[in-house]
Amino acid sequence: MLTTLAAPTYTVARLRAVLAIAVATLVLAAPAKAAPLVGIGEQNPSMFTDARWRALGLKDVRVIAGYDALHSGWQRAELDAYMAAAQGAGARVLLGFGHSRIEGREDHLPSVATFAREFRAFRARYPWVKDYLTWNEANICGQPTCKNPERAARFYLSIRRHCKGCRIVAADVLDGSRLVSWVRRFAHTVGTTKVIWGLHNYIDANRFRTRGTKSLLRAVKGDVWFTETGGIVERNNGSPIQFPESTAHAAKATDWVFKLAGLSPRVRRVYLYHWSPPPGPVPTWDSALVDSRDRPRPAYGVLQKWLVRFRQ
């Protein structure tokens, strides 16, 4: 009797031990959520010589050019300088396009053939660039693509056709009220929602909410890159959308950005905008990580903290 009773007790105990070890092994073997790649959106090439930028160890940057910038001498020179500095620093550039900056053409929406021709010129001038963004903040009505997501979708298809093997942000949108309807029209033209989607989630970041980011994640199936985001220090651009503004607020908003990135493993990249404030006493937009004297702001420290966490 004792032998009969002892045997199953021992077997159950042993089974429990084996199961516990197996579960622990599975937990340890399960891959952790990959940290998003982090980059900086910045138009000024002086960042590449800044010791504080180098100290972060970041190699990804984003820059925006007018779709027809190569026809403008000053824009071509600015972009050449930026690209040379980025290449010299070993940075990987996400090159995005937007409305024309040639006087009188700011509201012009190019034909697909024109856009494709301009893209081929960029591709020939900077053949080492492999990451592209179709149209910056394409769903806001400061851009000529605002009411024509179908045209923006055809711009994306033309880049895809002329840039085999490139990583292309199909649609780049701001987290406003028209986000979902706009991306659905875009996706209908492309024929799929499984592309790379770019999001500027300033509203979520600066109001400490998740609504816009979650809306995009629900509406599409592809990867999402935060192609521009950050905390507002000062803004004088006449926007009706109000945010708190200060270096302390910007630090808290930057922290929230990375919590937003944790909403889904599909959030694969985060580009904080930007590095240093524009010159002049009254900036149109300032969400910079360092001040005009290159001193780190609190948001810089928040970024450092998250980078350490991601690298552990």
PDB file of C-alpha atoms in Angstrom:
ATOM      1  CA  MET A   1       0.000   0.000   0.000  1.00  0.00           C
ATOM      2  CA  LEU A   2       2.754   2.462   0.940  1.00  0.00           C
ATOM      3  CA  THR A   3       4.657   1.655  -2.221  1.00  0.00           C
ATOM      4  CA  THR A   4       1.536   2.058  -4.318  1.00  0.00           C
ATOM      5  CA  LEU A   5       0.727   5.435  -2.782  1.00  0.00           C
ATOM      6  CA  ALA A   6       4.302   6.742  -2.889  1.00  0.00           C
ATOM      7  CA  ALA A   7       4.852   6.031  -6.519  1.00  0.00           C
ATOM      8  CA  PRO A   8       2.204   8.371  -7.933  1.00  0.00           C
ATOM      9  CA  THR A   9       3.117  11.101  -5.422  1.00  0.00           C
ATOM     10  CA  TYR A  10       6.709  10.993  -6.635  1.00  0.00           C
ATOM     11  CA  THR A  11       5.606  10.918 -10.270  1.00  0.00           C
ATOM     12  CA  VAL A  12       3.325  13.954  -9.874  1.00  0.00           C
ATOM     13  CA  ALA A  13       6.026  15.909  -8.084  1.00  0.00           C
ATOM     14  CA  ARG A  14       8.512  15.030 -10.758  1.00  0.00           C
ATOM     15  CA  LEU A  15       6.082  15.974 -13.526  1.00  0.00           C
ATOM     16  CA  ARG A  16       5.467  19.306 -11.870  1.00  0.00           C
ATOM     17  CA  ALA A  17       9.183  19.960 -11.687  1.00  0.00           C
ATOM     18  CA  VAL A  18       9.649  19.041 -15.349  1.00  0.00           C
ATOM     19  CA  LEU A  19       6.747  21.271 -16.363  1.00  0.00           C
ATOM     20  CA  ALA A  20       8.120  24.174 -14.326  1.00  0.00           C
ATOM     21  CA  ILE A  21      11.494  23.829 -16.035  1.00  0.00           C
ATOM     22  CA  ALA A  22       9.830  23.609 -19.449  1.00  0.00           C
ATOM     23  CA  VAL A  23       7.747  26.731 -18.840  1.00  0.00           C
ATOM     24  CA  ALA A  24      10.801  28.646 -17.618  1.00  0.00           C
ATOM     25  CA  THR A  25      12.731  27.543 -20.699  1.00  0.00           C
ATOM     26  CA  LEU A  26       9.949  28.722 -22.997  1.00  0.00           C
ATOM     27  CA  VAL A  27       9.763  32.100 -21.260  1.00  0.00           C
ATOM     28  CA  LEU A  28      13.512  32.596 -21.545  1.00  0.00           C
ATOM     29  CA  ALA A  29      13.504  31.451 -25.174  1.00  0.00           C
ATOM     30  CA  ALA A  30      10.597  33.691 -26.183  1.00  0.00           C
ATOM     31  CA  PRO A  31      11.924  36.691 -28.095  1.00  0.00           C
ATOM     32  CA  ALA A  32      11.457  40.032 -26.359  1.00  0.00           C
ATOM     33  CA  LYS A  33       9.691  42.800 -28.255  1.00  0.00           C
ATOM     34  CA  ALA A  34      12.301  44.375 -30.491  1.00  0.00           C
ATOM     35  CA  ALA A  35      13.116  47.950 -29.572  1.00  0.00           C
ATOM     36  CA  PRO A  36      12.255  50.483 -32.271  1.00  0.00           C
ATOM     37  CA  LEU A  37      15.053  51.965 -34.288  1.00  0.00           C
ATOM     38  CA  VAL A  38      15.541  55.580 -33.164  1.00  0.00           C
ATOM     39  CA  GLY A  39      16.570  58.471 -35.402  1.00  0.00           C
ATOM     40  CA  ILE A  40      16.438  62.253 -35.606  1.00  0.00           C
ATOM     41  CA  GLY A  41      14.502  64.382 -38.074  1.00  0.00           C
ATOM     42  CA  GLU A  42      16.654  67.432 -38.794  1.00  0.00           C
ATOM     43  CA  GLN A  43      17.179  69.769 -41.745  1.00  0.00           C
ATOM     44  CA  ASN A  44      20.422  71.365 -40.514  1.00  0.00           C
ATOM     45  CA  PRO A  45      23.628  69.438 -41.344  1.00  0.00           C
ATOM     46  CA  SER A  46      25.477  71.022 -38.407  1.00  0.00           C
ATOM     47  CA  MET A  47      24.024  68.198 -36.284  1.00  0.00           C
ATOM     48  CA  PHE A  48      26.498  65.762 -37.809  1.00  0.00           C
ATOM     49  CA  THR A  49      29.468  67.588 -36.259  1.00  0.00           C
ATOM     50  CA  ASP A  50      27.813  67.958 -32.850  1.00  0.00           C
ATOM     51  CA  ALA A  51      29.541  65.881 -30.149  1.00  0.00           C
ATOM     52  CA  ARG A  52      26.233  65.392 -28.337  1.00  0.00           C
ATOM     53  CA  TRP A  53      24.645  63.825 -31.421  1.00  0.00           C
ATOM     54  CA  ARG A  54      27.658  61.544 -31.869  1.00  0.00           C
ATOM     55  CA  ALA A  55      27.478  60.565 -28.191  1.00  0.00           C
ATOM     56  CA  LEU A  56      23.991  59.145 -28.691  1.00  0.00           C
ATOM     57  CA  GLY A  57      25.284  56.626 -31.222  1.00  0.00           C
ATOM     58  CA  LEU A  58      22.336  57.204 -33.563  1.00  0.00           C
ATOM     59  CA  LYS A  59      22.845  56.664 -37.274  1.00  0.00           C
ATOM     60  CA  ASP A  60      19.388  57.287 -38.715  1.00  0.00           C
ATOM     61  CA  VAL A  61      18.155  60.712 -39.821  1.00  0.00           C
ATOM     62  CA  ARG A  62      15.227  62.078 -41.773  1.00  0.00           C
ATOM     63  CA  VAL A  63      15.231  65.086 -44.082  1.00  0.00           C
ATOM     64  CA  ILE A  64      12.435  66.590 -46.220  1.00  0.00           C
ATOM     65  CA  ALA A  65      12.867  68.197 -49.638  1.00  0.00           C
ATOM     66  CA  GLY A  66      10.410  69.810 -52.020  1.00  0.00           C
ATOM     67  CA  TYR A  67       9.540  67.305 -54.725  1.00  0.00           C
ATOM     68  CA  ASP A  68      11.034  69.694 -57.298  1.00  0.00           C
ATOM     69  CA  ALA A  69      13.950  70.933 -55.162  1.00  0.00           C
ATOM     70  CA  LEU A  70      16.591  69.944 -57.709  1.00  0.00           C
ATOM     71  CA  HIS A  71      15.288  72.711 -60.009  1.00  0.00           C
ATOM     72  CA  SER A  72      16.141  75.356 -57.399  1.00  0.00           C
ATOM     73  CA  GLY A  73      19.770  76.360 -56.981  1.00  0.00           C
ATOM     74  CA  TRP A  74      19.617  77.188 -53.284  1.00  0.00           C
ATOM     75  CA  GLN A  75      17.555  74.100 -52.412  1.00  0.00           C
ATOM     76  CA  ARG A  76      19.877  71.854 -54.406  1.00  0.00           C
ATOM     77  CA  ALA A  77      22.907  73.329 -52.644  1.00  0.00           C
ATOM     78  CA  GLU A  78      21.298  72.908 -49.209  1.00  0.00           C
ATOM     79  CA  LEU A  79      20.371  69.309 -49.874  1.00  0.00           C
ATOM     80  CA  ASP A  80      23.791  68.482 -51.354  1.00  0.00           C
ATOM     81  CA  ALA A  81      25.443  69.877 -48.208  1.00  0.00           C
ATOM     82  CA  TYR A  82      23.147  67.871 -45.959  1.00  0.00           C
ATOM     83  CA  MET A  83      23.661  64.663 -47.893  1.00  0.00           C
ATOM     84  CA  ALA A  84      27.429  65.074 -47.967  1.00  0.00           C
ATOM     85  CA  ALA A  85      27.521  65.689 -44.210  1.00  0.00           C
ATOM     86  CA  ALA A  86      25.241  62.720 -43.519  1.00  0.00           C
ATOM     87  CA  GLN A  87      27.270  60.417 -45.726  1.00  0.00           C
ATOM     88  CA  GLY A  88      30.489  61.618 -44.112  1.00  0.00           C
ATOM     89  CA  ALA A  89      29.072  60.864 -40.668  1.00  0.00           C
ATOM     90  CA  GLY A  90      27.962  57.384 -41.735  1.00  0.00           C
ATOM     91  CA  ALA A  91      24.284  58.246 -41.276  1.00  0.00           C
ATOM     92  CA  ARG A  92      21.427  56.478 -43.036  1.00  0.00           C
ATOM     93  CA  VAL A  93      19.055  59.031 -44.549  1.00  0.00           C
ATOM     94  CA  LEU A  94      15.298  58.728 -44.851  1.00  0.00           C
ATOM     95  CA  LEU A  95      14.636  61.200 -47.685  1.00  0.00           C
ATOM     96  CA  GLY A  96      11.094  62.514 -47.842  1.00  0.00           C
ATOM     97  CA  PHE A  97       9.279  64.756 -50.285  1.00  0.00           C
ATOM     98  CA  GLY A  98       6.738  67.502 -49.847  1.00  0.00           C
ATOM     99  CA  HIS A  99       5.222  70.543 -51.504  1.00  0.00           C
ATOM    100  CA  SER A 100       7.270  72.781 -53.767  1.00  0.00           C
ATOM    101  CA  ARG A 101       9.244  75.569 -52.113  1.00  0.00           C
ATOM    102  CA  ILE A 102       9.575  77.475 -55.376  1.00  0.00           C
ATOM    103  CA  GLU A 103       7.661  80.745 -55.103  1.00  0.00           C
ATOM    104  CA  GLY A 104       4.191  80.518 -56.590  1.00  0.00           C
ATOM    105  CA  ARG A 105       4.206  76.703 -56.778  1.00  0.00           C
ATOM    106  CA  GLU A 106       3.625  75.828 -53.124  1.00  0.00           C
ATOM    107  CA  ASP A 107       0.050  74.615 -53.736  1.00  0.00           C
ATOM    108  CA  HIS A 108       0.772  72.800 -56.989  1.00  0.00           C
ATOM    109  CA  LEU A 109       0.009  69.066 -57.034  1.00  0.00           C
ATOM    110  CA  PRO A 110       2.237  67.443 -59.644  1.00  0.00           C
ATOM    111  CA  SER A 111       1.099  64.767 -62.037  1.00  0.00           C
ATOM    112  CA  VAL A 112       2.280  61.220 -61.380  1.00  0.00           C
ATOM    113  CA  ALA A 113       4.546  61.410 -64.436  1.00  0.00           C
ATOM    114  CA  THR A 114       6.141  64.628 -63.157  1.00  0.00           C
ATOM    115  CA  PHE A 115       6.654  63.203 -59.678  1.00  0.00           C
ATOM    116  CA  ALA A 116       8.209  60.039 -61.113  1.00  0.00           C
ATOM    117  CA  ARG A 117      10.581  62.098 -63.264  1.00  0.00           C
ATOM    118  CA  GLU A 118      11.652  64.186 -60.266  1.00  0.00           C
ATOM    119  CA  PHE A 119      12.130  61.073 -58.138  1.00  0.00           C
ATOM    120  CA  ARG A 120      14.391  59.513 -60.746  1.00  0.00           C
ATOM    121  CA  ALA A 121      16.536  62.645 -60.622  1.00  0.00           C
ATOM    122  CA  PHE A 122      16.882  62.369 -56.822  1.00  0.00           C
ATOM    123  CA  ARG A 123      17.676  58.679 -57.165  1.00  0.00           C
ATOM    124  CA  ALA A 124      20.423  59.407 -59.683  1.00  0.00           C
ATOM    125  CA  ARG A 125      21.892  62.228 -57.577  1.00  0.00           C
ATOM    126  CA  TYR A 126      21.939  60.263 -54.301  1.00  0.00           C
ATOM    127  CA  PRO A 127      22.161  56.594 -55.352  1.00  0.00           C
ATOM    128  CA  TRP A 128      23.289  55.505 -51.873  1.00  0.00           C
ATOM    129  CA  VAL A 129      19.949  56.500 -50.308  1.00  0.00           C
ATOM    130  CA  LYS A 130      17.695  53.465 -49.865  1.00  0.00           C
ATOM    131  CA  ASP A 131      14.992  54.835 -47.510  1.00  0.00           C
ATOM    132  CA  TYR A 132      12.288  57.125 -48.911  1.00  0.00           C
ATOM    133  CA  LEU A 133       9.146  58.831 -47.680  1.00  0.00           C
ATOM    134  CA  THR A 134       6.529  59.503 -50.349  1.00  0.00           C
ATOM    135  CA  TRP A 135       4.995  62.789 -49.156  1.00  0.00           C
ATOM    136  CA  ASN A 136       5.407  64.586 -45.840  1.00  0.00           C
ATOM    137  CA  GLU A 137       2.195  64.995 -43.773  1.00  0.00           C
ATOM    138  CA  ALA A 138       0.156  64.195 -46.843  1.00  0.00           C
ATOM    139  CA  ASN A 139      -3.217  64.370 -45.076  1.00  0.00           C
ATOM    140  CA  ILE A 140      -3.004  67.973 -43.818  1.00  0.00           C
ATOM    141  CA  CYS A 141      -4.391  70.791 -45.862  1.00  0.00           C
ATOM    142  CA  GLY A 142      -1.136  72.698 -45.994  1.00  0.00           C
ATOM    143  CA  GLN A 143      -0.161  70.035 -48.517  1.00  0.00           C
ATOM    144  CA  PRO A 144      -1.666  69.706 -52.020  1.00  0.00           C
ATOM    145  CA  THR A 145      -2.229  65.989 -51.375  1.00  0.00           C
ATOM    146  CA  CYS A 146      -4.733  66.754 -48.592  1.00  0.00           C
ATOM    147  CA  LYS A 147      -7.854  66.091 -50.684  1.00  0.00           C
ATOM    148  CA  ASN A 148      -6.270  63.634 -53.082  1.00  0.00           C
ATOM    149  CA  PRO A 149      -4.929  60.549 -51.264  1.00  0.00           C
ATOM    150  CA  GLU A 150      -5.337  58.638 -54.513  1.00  0.00           C
ATOM    151  CA  ARG A 151      -2.666  60.809 -56.165  1.00  0.00           C
ATOM    152  CA  ALA A 152      -0.371  60.364 -53.169  1.00  0.00           C
ATOM    153  CA  ALA A 153      -0.852  56.594 -53.462  1.00  0.00           C
ATOM    154  CA  ARG A 154       0.189  56.699 -57.115  1.00  0.00           C
ATOM    155  CA  PHE A 155       3.288  58.690 -56.117  1.00  0.00           C
ATOM    156  CA  TYR A 156       4.160  55.825 -53.768  1.00  0.00           C
ATOM    157  CA  LEU A 157       3.612  53.237 -56.494  1.00  0.00           C
ATOM    158  CA  SER A 158       5.923  55.178 -58.814  1.00  0.00           C
ATOM    159  CA  ILE A 159       8.708  55.223 -56.180  1.00  0.00           C
ATOM    160  CA  ARG A 160       8.243  51.499 -55.644  1.00  0.00           C
ATOM    161  CA  ARG A 161       8.488  50.912 -59.368  1.00  0.00           C
ATOM    162  CA  HIS A 162      11.691  52.947 -59.761  1.00  0.00           C
ATOM    163  CA  CYS A 163      13.433  51.905 -56.540  1.00  0.00           C
ATOM    164  CA  LYS A 164      13.532  48.138 -56.261  1.00  0.00           C
ATOM    165  CA  GLY A 165      14.757  46.984 -52.872  1.00  0.00           C
ATOM    166  CA  CYS A 166      14.220  50.360 -51.210  1.00  0.00           C
ATOM    167  CA  ARG A 167      12.323  50.868 -47.948  1.00  0.00           C
ATOM    168  CA  ILE A 168       9.490  53.272 -48.711  1.00  0.00           C
ATOM    169  CA  VAL A 169       7.115  54.994 -46.310  1.00  0.00           C
ATOM    170  CA  ALA A 170       3.949  54.745 -48.371  1.00  0.00           C
ATOM    171  CA  ALA A 171       1.823  57.386 -46.633  1.00  0.00           C
ATOM    172  CA  ASP A 172       2.977  59.865 -44.013  1.00  0.00           C
ATOM    173  CA  VAL A 173       0.136  61.341 -41.958  1.00  0.00           C
ATOM    174  CA  LEU A 174      -0.550  63.621 -38.999  1.00  0.00           C
ATOM    175  CA  ASP A 175      -2.717  62.234 -36.186  1.00  0.00           C
ATOM    176  CA  GLY A 176      -5.726  64.446 -36.826  1.00  0.00           C
ATOM    177  CA  SER A 177      -9.425  63.834 -37.346  1.00  0.00           C
ATOM    178  CA  ARG A 178      -9.129  62.919 -41.046  1.00  0.00           C
ATOM    179  CA  LEU A 179      -6.456  60.274 -40.505  1.00  0.00           C
ATOM    180  CA  VAL A 180      -8.501  57.076 -40.889  1.00  0.00           C
ATOM    181  CA  SER A 181     -10.630  58.123 -43.866  1.00  0.00           C
ATOM    182  CA  TRP A 182      -7.543  59.431 -45.658  1.00  0.00           C
ATOM    183  CA  VAL A 183      -5.443  56.278 -45.183  1.00  0.00           C
ATOM    184  CA  ARG A 184      -8.349  54.074 -46.234  1.00  0.00           C
ATOM    185  CA  ARG A 185      -8.665  55.924 -49.545  1.00  0.00           C
ATOM    186  CA  PHE A 186      -4.895  55.714 -49.979  1.00  0.00           C
ATOM    187  CA  ALA A 187      -4.873  51.974 -49.244  1.00  0.00           C
ATOM    188  CA  HIS A 188      -7.778  51.340 -51.623  1.00  0.00           C
ATOM    189  CA  THR A 189      -5.714  52.819 -54.473  1.00  0.00           C
ATOM    190  CA  VAL A 190      -2.568  50.892 -53.534  1.00  0.00           C
ATOM    191  CA  GLY A 191      -4.572  47.691 -53.064  1.00  0.00           C
ATOM    192  CA  THR A 192      -3.316  46.804 -49.593  1.00  0.00           C
ATOM    193  CA  THR A 193      -2.893  48.215 -46.105  1.00  0.00           C
ATOM    194  CA  LYS A 194       0.283  46.173 -45.577  1.00  0.00           C
ATOM    195  CA  VAL A 195       2.840  48.819 -46.443  1.00  0.00           C
ATOM    196  CA  ILE A 196       5.024  51.051 -44.247  1.00  0.00           C
ATOM    197  CA  TRP A 197       2.929  53.834 -42.740  1.00  0.00           C
ATOM    198  CA  GLY A 198       4.452  57.046 -41.412  1.00  0.00           C
ATOM    199  CA  LEU A 199       2.843  58.849 -38.483  1.00  0.00           C
ATOM    200  CA  HIS A 200       3.419  62.281 -36.945  1.00  0.00           C
ATOM    201  CA  ASN A 201       1.692  61.775 -33.601  1.00  0.00           C
ATOM    202  CA  TYR A 202       2.293  65.196 -32.067  1.00  0.00           C
ATOM    203  CA  ILE A 203      -1.244  65.402 -30.709  1.00  0.00           C
ATOM    204  CA  ASP A 204      -0.957  62.091 -28.879  1.00  0.00           C
ATOM    205  CA  ALA A 205       2.551  62.897 -27.652  1.00  0.00           C
ATOM    206  CA  ASN A 206       1.794  66.380 -26.340  1.00  0.00           C
ATOM    207  CA  ARG A 207      -1.639  65.610 -24.903  1.00  0.00           C
ATOM    208  CA  PHE A 208      -0.471  62.329 -23.361  1.00  0.00           C
ATOM    209  CA  ARG A 209      -3.112  60.275 -25.124  1.00  0.00           C
ATOM    210  CA  THR A 210      -3.094  57.264 -27.488  1.00  0.00           C
ATOM    211  CA  ARG A 211      -6.117  57.935 -29.723  1.00  0.00           C
ATOM    212  CA  GLY A 212      -4.443  58.841 -33.010  1.00  0.00           C
ATOM    213  CA  THR A 213      -1.734  56.191 -32.807  1.00  0.00           C
ATOM    214  CA  LYS A 214      -4.236  53.457 -31.978  1.00  0.00           C
ATOM    215  CA  SER A 215      -6.536  54.634 -34.780  1.00  0.00           C
ATOM    216  CA  LEU A 216      -3.809  54.134 -37.365  1.00  0.00           C
ATOM    217  CA  LEU A 217      -2.762  50.783 -35.901  1.00  0.00           C
ATOM    218  CA  ARG A 218      -6.375  49.581 -36.125  1.00  0.00           C
ATOM    219  CA  ALA A 219      -6.896  50.908 -39.646  1.00  0.00           C
ATOM    220  CA  VAL A 220      -3.810  49.348 -41.271  1.00  0.00           C
ATOM    221  CA  LYS A 221      -1.844  46.102 -41.156  1.00  0.00           C
ATOM    222  CA  GLY A 222       1.681  47.164 -42.091  1.00  0.00           C
ATOM    223  CA  ASP A 223       4.567  48.466 -40.031  1.00  0.00           C
ATOM    224  CA  VAL A 224       4.310  51.968 -38.607  1.00  0.00           C
ATOM    225  CA  TRP A 225       7.196  54.427 -38.346  1.00  0.00           C
ATOM    226  CA  PHE A 226       6.870  57.554 -36.234  1.00  0.00           C
ATOM    227  CA  THR A 227       8.540  59.625 -38.942  1.00  0.00           C
ATOM    228  CA  GLU A 228       8.230  62.845 -36.939  1.00  0.00           C
ATOM    229  CA  THR A 229       7.294  63.353 -33.316  1.00  0.00           C
ATOM    230  CA  GLY A 230       8.428  65.025 -30.122  1.00  0.00           C
ATOM    231  CA  GLY A 231       7.616  67.433 -27.336  1.00  0.00           C
ATOM    232  CA  ILE A 232       6.837  71.085 -28.003  1.00  0.00           C
ATOM    233  CA  VAL A 233       9.071  73.737 -26.447  1.00  0.00           C
ATOM    234  CA  GLU A 234       7.692  76.731 -28.348  1.00  0.00           C
ATOM    235  CA  ARG A 235       5.427  77.211 -31.353  1.00  0.00           C
ATOM    236  CA  ASN A 236       4.393  80.331 -33.267  1.00  0.00           C
ATOM    237  CA  ASN A 237       2.886  78.932 -36.435  1.00  0.00           C
ATOM    238  CA  GLY A 238      -0.731  80.005 -35.986  1.00  0.00           C
ATOM    239  CA  SER A 239      -2.049  76.471 -35.570  1.00  0.00           C
ATOM    240  CA  PRO A 240      -5.480  76.179 -33.915  1.00  0.00           C
ATOM    241  CA  ILE A 241      -4.308  72.977 -32.177  1.00  0.00           C
ATOM    242  CA  GLN A 242      -3.083  73.982 -28.744  1.00  0.00           C
ATOM    243  CA  PHE A 243      -0.387  72.242 -26.706  1.00  0.00           C
ATOM    244  CA  PRO A 244       1.474  73.019 -23.492  1.00  0.00           C
ATOM    245  CA  GLU A 245       4.883  74.506 -24.287  1.00  0.00           C
ATOM    246  CA  SER A 246       8.090  74.367 -22.224  1.00  0.00           C
ATOM    247  CA  THR A 247      11.299  72.361 -21.965  1.00  0.00           C
ATOM    248  CA  ALA A 248       9.829  70.456 -19.003  1.00  0.00           C
ATOM    249  CA  HIS A 249       6.686  69.597 -20.977  1.00  0.00           C
ATOM    250  CA  ALA A 250       8.798  68.529 -23.982  1.00  0.00           C
ATOM    251  CA  ALA A 251      10.685  66.072 -21.786  1.00  0.00           C
ATOM    252  CA  LYS A 252       7.457  64.483 -20.542  1.00  0.00           C
ATOM    253  CA  ALA A 253       6.083  64.321 -24.088  1.00  0.00           C
ATOM    254  CA  THR A 254       9.293  62.675 -25.347  1.00  0.00           C
ATOM    255  CA  ASP A 255       8.924  60.032 -22.655  1.00  0.00           C
ATOM    256  CA  TRP A 256       5.312  59.491 -23.774  1.00  0.00           C
ATOM    257  CA  VAL A 257       6.465  59.034 -27.401  1.00  0.00           C
ATOM    258  CA  PHE A 258       8.350  55.893 -26.433  1.00  0.00           C
ATOM    259  CA  LYS A 259       5.373  54.621 -24.472  1.00  0.00           C
ATOM    260  CA  LEU A 260       3.315  55.116 -27.634  1.00  0.00           C
ATOM    261  CA  ALA A 261       5.939  53.134 -29.540  1.00  0.00           C
ATOM    262  CA  GLY A 262       5.339  50.318 -27.057  1.00  0.00           C
ATOM    263  CA  LEU A 263       1.693  50.018 -28.068  1.00  0.00           C
ATOM    264  CA  SER A 264       2.563  47.571 -30.843  1.00  0.00           C
ATOM    265  CA  PRO A 265       5.565  45.614 -32.142  1.00  0.00           C
ATOM    266  CA  ARG A 266       4.589  47.002 -35.559  1.00  0.00           C
ATOM    267  CA  VAL A 267       6.010  50.387 -34.512  1.00  0.00           C
ATOM    268  CA  ARG A 268       9.466  49.838 -35.953  1.00  0.00           C
ATOM    269  CA  ARG A 269      11.076  53.289 -36.073  1.00  0.00           C
ATOM    270  CA  VAL A 270      10.856  56.564 -34.132  1.00  0.00           C
ATOM    271  CA  TYR A 271      12.302  59.806 -35.544  1.00  0.00           C
ATOM    272  CA  LEU A 272      12.317  62.616 -32.995  1.00  0.00           C
ATOM    273  CA  TYR A 273      12.044  66.102 -34.447  1.00  0.00           C
ATOM    274  CA  HIS A 274      14.360  67.943 -34.133  1.00  0.00           C
ATOM    275  CA  TRP A 275      17.949  68.503 -33.026  1.00  0.00           C
ATOM    276  CA  SER A 276      18.482  72.250 -32.567  1.00  0.00           C
ATOM    277  CA  PRO A 277      16.121  75.247 -32.700  1.00  0.00           C
ATOM    278  CA  PRO A 278      15.998  77.420 -35.812  1.00  0.00           C
ATOM    279  CA  PRO A 279      17.842  80.749 -35.691  1.00  0.00           C
ATOM    280  CA  GLY A 280      16.016  83.887 -34.648  1.00  0.00           C
ATOM    281  CA  PRO A 281      14.311  85.145 -31.501  1.00  0.00           C
ATOM    282  CA  VAL A 282      10.792  83.843 -32.279  1.00  0.00           C
ATOM    283  CA  PRO A 283      10.852  80.323 -33.709  1.00  0.00           C
ATOM    284  CA  THR A 284       7.943  79.097 -35.786  1.00  0.00           C
ATOM    285  CA  TRP A 285       8.525  75.643 -34.333  1.00  0.00           C
ATOM    286  CA  ASP A 286      10.855  74.424 -31.598  1.00  0.00           C
ATOM    287  CA  SER A 287      10.820  70.842 -30.334  1.00  0.00           C
ATOM    288  CA  ALA A 288      14.612  70.559 -30.282  1.00  0.00           C
ATOM    289  CA  LEU A 289      16.668  68.316 -28.039  1.00  0.00           C
ATOM    290  CA  VAL A 290      19.402  70.939 -27.498  1.00  0.00           C
ATOM    291  CA  ASP A 291      19.127  74.706 -27.165  1.00  0.00           C
ATOM    292  CA  SER A 292      20.623  77.405 -29.399  1.00  0.00           C
ATOM    293  CA  ARG A 293      23.913  77.167 -27.466  1.00  0.00           C
ATOM    294  CA  ASP A 294      24.086  73.402 -27.909  1.00  0.00           C
ATOM    295  CA  ARG A 295      23.202  72.714 -24.283  1.00  0.00           C
ATOM    296  CA  PRO A 296      21.109  69.577 -23.755  1.00  0.00           C
ATOM    297  CA  ARG A 297      17.508  70.127 -22.767  1.00  0.00           C
ATOM    298  CA  PRO A 298      15.633  67.753 -20.428  1.00  0.00           C
ATOM    299  CA  ALA A 299      14.260  65.834 -23.442  1.00  0.00           C
ATOM    300  CA  TYR A 300      17.830  64.915 -24.406  1.00  0.00           C
ATOM    301  CA  GLY A 301      18.203  63.151 -21.059  1.00  0.00           C
ATOM    302  CA  VAL A 302      14.906  61.324 -21.592  1.00  0.00           C
ATOM    303  CA  LEU A 303      16.158  60.091 -24.975  1.00  0.00           C
ATOM    304  CA  GLN A 304      19.402  58.906 -23.379  1.00  0.00           C
ATOM    305  CA  LYS A 305      17.424  56.975 -20.765  1.00  0.00           C
ATOM    306  CA  TRP A 306      15.356  55.177 -23.385  1.00  0.00           C
ATOM    307  CA  LEU A 307      18.380  54.373 -25.536  1.00  0.00           C
ATOM    308  CA  VAL A 308      20.071  52.724 -22.544  1.00  0.00           C
ATOM    309  CA  ARG A 309      16.899  50.734 -21.883  1.00  0.00           C
ATOM    310  CA  PHE A 310      16.645  49.620 -25.514  1.00  0.00           C
ATOM    311  CA  ARG A 311      20.274  48.489 -25.581  1.00  0.00           C
ATOM    312  CA  GLN A 312      20.046  46.327 -22.457  1.00  0.00           C
TER     313      GLN A 312
END
